[in-house]
Amino acid sequence: MSENKWTENVILADADYVDSVAFDLTVNFERMLGRRIPKADLAQWAECMALDGGLKEGDHEVQVVLIHERQNDRMQCFAPGNYQEELNGKAFRGSLGEFTITAVQTEELAPKEQLLLDTIEMVCQQEGVRRLMLAVPDSMMDALRSVLRRLDSDDRRTTVFTMQPVQGGAFRHELLGYSMLAALGISSREIDEKLNG
């Protein structure tokens, strides 16, 4: 990824990880709710991530960077999901402004975790980035803590989204599951009714 132009708001995600979370949630909630769960709405997910990351309604610009393994040409549990045909270089407008999407595949010699960390470091070094939202697997937390501690800035709000609560670090934490459930069309009310009904 080049250092050309970054917006104030950046969502950076391990797309394979996010897709696997969507799959797990789909399987579990189809069983629990007794209905078919549709593919996750990528635009809805990105907007929920931005809201959970502290963005308020308005006319903002948000970059969504999806890093994925080169052998994966699509997110199986998201619509739209094809990286090159449907996502890369595309944009959508929502209640928070314009979201532009970039899909980046790993190179043969560099593991995805290293590409993620290098990209996070590059984004953190950009003066114009004010809000960074990261969706990464729990297995990256030690390396991520180290990078974010070294590049901490009072001018930037960094929020890390995982499926398990995490402690410590120069960042805020949110649970990835909330934005994923919204994108899958699963409401807390529906869950409550099923569990308590």
Tab-separated table of C-alpha atoms in Angstrom:
chain	number	residue	atom	x	y	z
A	1	MET	CA	0.000	0.000	0.000
A	2	SER	CA	1.300	3.413	-0.840
A	3	GLU	CA	1.543	6.352	1.500
A	4	ASN	CA	-0.263	8.628	-0.964
A	5	LYS	CA	-3.545	9.840	0.514
A	6	TRP	CA	-5.165	8.590	3.665
A	7	THR	CA	-8.436	9.955	4.998
A	8	GLU	CA	-8.975	11.015	8.610
A	9	ASN	CA	-10.878	7.771	9.252
A	10	VAL	CA	-9.457	4.349	8.388
A	11	ILE	CA	-10.920	0.883	8.941
A	12	LEU	CA	-8.247	-1.774	8.496
A	13	ALA	CA	-9.340	-5.405	8.668
A	14	ASP	CA	-7.981	-8.900	8.308
A	15	ALA	CA	-10.726	-9.807	5.837
A	16	ASP	CA	-10.205	-13.563	6.174
A	17	TYR	CA	-10.605	-13.295	9.939
A	18	VAL	CA	-13.715	-11.105	9.656
A	19	ASP	CA	-15.200	-13.544	7.136
A	20	SER	CA	-14.549	-16.501	9.463
A	21	VAL	CA	-16.267	-14.629	12.321
A	22	ALA	CA	-19.287	-14.044	10.071
A	23	PHE	CA	-19.354	-17.768	9.243
A	24	ASP	CA	-19.208	-18.808	12.911
A	25	LEU	CA	-21.943	-16.352	13.896
A	26	THR	CA	-24.126	-17.473	10.987
A	27	VAL	CA	-23.868	-21.160	11.935
A	28	ASN	CA	-24.526	-20.495	15.628
A	29	PHE	CA	-27.410	-18.055	15.185
A	30	GLU	CA	-29.162	-20.073	12.468
A	31	ARG	CA	-29.312	-22.900	15.000
A	32	MET	CA	-30.356	-20.630	17.879
A	33	LEU	CA	-32.942	-18.552	15.998
A	34	GLY	CA	-34.224	-21.336	13.770
A	35	ARG	CA	-33.995	-19.296	10.589
A	36	ARG	CA	-31.635	-18.752	7.686
A	37	ILE	CA	-29.161	-15.907	8.219
A	38	PRO	CA	-28.353	-13.938	5.037
A	39	LYS	CA	-24.837	-12.926	4.078
A	40	ALA	CA	-23.485	-9.988	6.044
A	41	ASP	CA	-24.031	-6.567	4.473
A	42	LEU	CA	-20.525	-5.152	4.025
A	43	ALA	CA	-21.717	-1.523	3.996
A	44	GLN	CA	-23.720	-2.037	7.206
A	45	TRP	CA	-20.726	-3.664	8.870
A	46	ALA	CA	-18.381	-0.809	7.875
A	47	GLU	CA	-20.811	1.824	9.158
A	48	CYS	CA	-21.257	-0.005	12.475
A	49	MET	CA	-17.472	-0.307	12.826
A	50	ALA	CA	-17.122	3.433	12.237
A	51	LEU	CA	-19.831	4.235	14.802
A	52	ASP	CA	-18.269	1.885	17.374
A	53	GLY	CA	-14.932	3.540	16.579
A	54	GLY	CA	-16.328	6.917	17.634
A	55	LEU	CA	-17.398	8.489	14.330
A	56	LYS	CA	-20.517	10.673	14.590
A	57	GLU	CA	-23.101	11.221	11.871
A	58	GLY	CA	-21.957	13.707	9.248
A	59	ASP	CA	-20.254	13.924	5.903
A	60	HIS	CA	-16.991	12.093	6.554
A	61	GLU	CA	-14.568	10.173	4.374
A	62	VAL	CA	-13.719	6.661	5.551
A	63	GLN	CA	-11.220	4.296	3.962
A	64	VAL	CA	-11.894	0.585	4.387
A	65	VAL	CA	-8.802	-1.559	3.765
A	66	LEU	CA	-9.411	-5.313	3.521
A	67	ILE	CA	-6.238	-7.422	3.675
A	68	HIS	CA	-6.651	-11.032	2.558
A	69	GLU	CA	-4.694	-14.124	1.581
A	70	ARG	CA	-3.939	-14.219	-2.138
A	71	GLN	CA	-5.716	-17.570	-2.622
A	72	ASN	CA	-9.014	-16.082	-1.390
A	73	ASP	CA	-10.783	-14.135	-4.114
A	74	ARG	CA	-13.843	-13.284	-2.044
A	75	MET	CA	-15.410	-12.982	1.377
A	76	GLN	CA	-17.709	-16.006	1.452
A	77	CYS	CA	-20.114	-14.667	4.096
A	78	PHE	CA	-20.429	-11.046	2.904
A	79	ALA	CA	-22.360	-9.342	0.134
A	80	PRO	CA	-20.815	-7.896	-1.884
A	81	GLY	CA	-17.838	-10.177	-1.381
A	82	ASN	CA	-15.617	-10.519	-4.459
A	83	TYR	CA	-12.447	-8.530	-3.747
A	84	GLN	CA	-11.532	-7.477	-7.283
A	85	GLU	CA	-14.891	-7.440	-9.063
A	86	GLU	CA	-17.135	-5.989	-6.348
A	87	LEU	CA	-15.017	-4.330	-3.658
A	88	ASN	CA	-11.607	-2.989	-4.673
A	89	GLY	CA	-11.827	0.639	-5.783
A	90	LYS	CA	-15.561	0.844	-5.035
A	91	ALA	CA	-17.307	3.284	-2.723
A	92	PHE	CA	-20.673	3.779	-1.082
A	93	ARG	CA	-22.378	6.651	0.712
A	94	GLY	CA	-24.028	6.104	4.076
A	95	SER	CA	-25.249	8.191	6.990
A	96	LEU	CA	-21.624	8.813	8.033
A	97	GLY	CA	-20.372	9.938	4.614
A	98	GLU	CA	-18.432	8.218	1.850
A	99	PHE	CA	-16.678	4.896	2.370
A	100	THR	CA	-14.031	3.833	-0.161
A	101	ILE	CA	-12.856	0.233	-0.242
A	102	THR	CA	-9.416	-1.122	-1.035
A	103	ALA	CA	-8.710	-4.859	-1.146
A	104	VAL	CA	-5.079	-5.863	-0.666
A	105	GLN	CA	-3.850	-9.421	-1.106
A	106	THR	CA	-0.775	-10.838	0.570
A	107	GLU	CA	2.432	-11.365	-1.365
A	108	GLU	CA	3.961	-14.807	-1.700
A	109	LEU	CA	6.904	-14.115	0.604
A	110	ALA	CA	5.271	-12.022	3.333
A	111	PRO	CA	2.815	-13.531	5.817
A	112	LYS	CA	-0.504	-11.716	6.249
A	113	GLU	CA	0.212	-10.809	9.876
A	114	GLN	CA	3.353	-8.940	8.803
A	115	LEU	CA	1.471	-7.124	6.024
A	116	LEU	CA	-1.184	-6.100	8.542
A	117	LEU	CA	1.391	-4.834	11.033
A	118	ASP	CA	3.345	-2.970	8.332
A	119	THR	CA	0.154	-1.338	7.066
A	120	ILE	CA	-0.932	-0.380	10.589
A	121	GLU	CA	2.483	1.172	11.186
A	122	MET	CA	2.298	3.110	7.913
A	123	VAL	CA	-1.210	4.404	8.695
A	124	CYS	CA	-0.158	5.425	12.221
A	125	GLN	CA	2.658	7.512	10.773
A	126	GLN	CA	0.273	9.565	8.601
A	127	GLU	CA	-0.425	12.907	10.247
A	128	GLY	CA	-3.922	13.234	8.760
A	129	VAL	CA	-5.321	10.001	10.208
A	130	ARG	CA	-7.416	10.878	13.270
A	131	ARG	CA	-9.393	7.667	13.759
A	132	LEU	CA	-8.097	4.132	13.161
A	133	MET	CA	-10.345	1.086	13.547
A	134	LEU	CA	-8.700	-2.354	13.425
A	135	ALA	CA	-10.362	-5.767	13.097
A	136	VAL	CA	-7.688	-8.376	13.726
A	137	PRO	CA	-7.510	-11.874	15.227
A	138	ASP	CA	-6.782	-12.256	18.925
A	139	SER	CA	-3.540	-14.049	18.008
A	140	MET	CA	-2.065	-10.720	16.835
A	141	MET	CA	-2.613	-8.845	20.077
A	142	ASP	CA	0.930	-9.005	21.465
A	143	ALA	CA	2.495	-7.763	18.225
A	144	LEU	CA	-0.262	-5.173	17.784
A	145	ARG	CA	0.184	-3.832	21.323
A	146	SER	CA	3.875	-3.361	20.634
A	147	VAL	CA	3.306	-1.432	17.386
A	148	LEU	CA	0.552	0.768	18.824
A	149	ARG	CA	2.478	1.515	22.024
A	150	ARG	CA	5.442	2.673	19.971
A	151	LEU	CA	3.299	4.810	17.634
A	152	ASP	CA	0.734	6.115	20.146
A	153	SER	CA	-0.534	9.619	19.418
A	154	ASP	CA	-2.836	11.970	21.304
A	155	ASP	CA	-4.142	13.167	17.931
A	156	ARG	CA	-5.425	9.743	16.888
A	157	ARG	CA	-8.120	7.527	18.375
A	158	THR	CA	-7.335	3.852	17.764
A	159	THR	CA	-9.993	1.208	18.391
A	160	VAL	CA	-9.234	-2.513	18.164
A	161	PHE	CA	-12.123	-4.886	17.432
A	162	THR	CA	-11.799	-8.530	18.510
A	163	MET	CA	-14.166	-11.303	19.556
A	164	GLN	CA	-12.671	-11.568	23.048
A	165	PRO	CA	-12.096	-8.702	25.489
A	166	VAL	CA	-8.471	-7.562	25.560
A	167	GLN	CA	-6.579	-5.703	28.260
A	168	GLY	CA	-3.867	-3.096	28.096
A	169	GLY	CA	-2.429	-1.197	25.204
A	170	ALA	CA	-2.472	2.232	23.634
A	171	PHE	CA	-5.953	1.774	22.163
A	172	ARG	CA	-9.629	1.438	22.916
A	173	HIS	CA	-11.341	-1.929	22.596
A	174	GLU	CA	-14.722	-2.935	21.181
A	175	LEU	CA	-16.234	-6.339	20.537
A	176	LEU	CA	-16.358	-7.189	16.840
A	177	GLY	CA	-19.476	-9.282	17.363
A	178	TYR	CA	-21.803	-6.280	17.718
A	179	SER	CA	-21.056	-4.844	14.281
A	180	MET	CA	-21.143	-8.339	12.790
A	181	LEU	CA	-24.581	-9.130	14.237
A	182	ALA	CA	-25.955	-5.866	12.833
A	183	ALA	CA	-24.492	-6.681	9.402
A	184	LEU	CA	-26.065	-10.159	9.537
A	185	GLY	CA	-29.483	-8.701	10.365
A	186	ILE	CA	-29.626	-10.147	13.878
A	187	SER	CA	-31.081	-7.836	16.529
A	188	SER	CA	-30.655	-8.054	20.288
A	189	ARG	CA	-34.455	-8.027	20.553
A	190	GLU	CA	-34.724	-11.158	18.401
A	191	ILE	CA	-32.109	-12.904	20.549
A	192	ASP	CA	-33.883	-11.862	23.780
A	193	GLU	CA	-37.234	-13.089	22.480
A	194	LYS	CA	-35.764	-16.444	21.519
A	195	LEU	CA	-33.960	-16.905	24.825
A	196	ASN	CA	-36.728	-15.584	27.086
A	197	GLY	CA	-39.793	-16.311	24.970
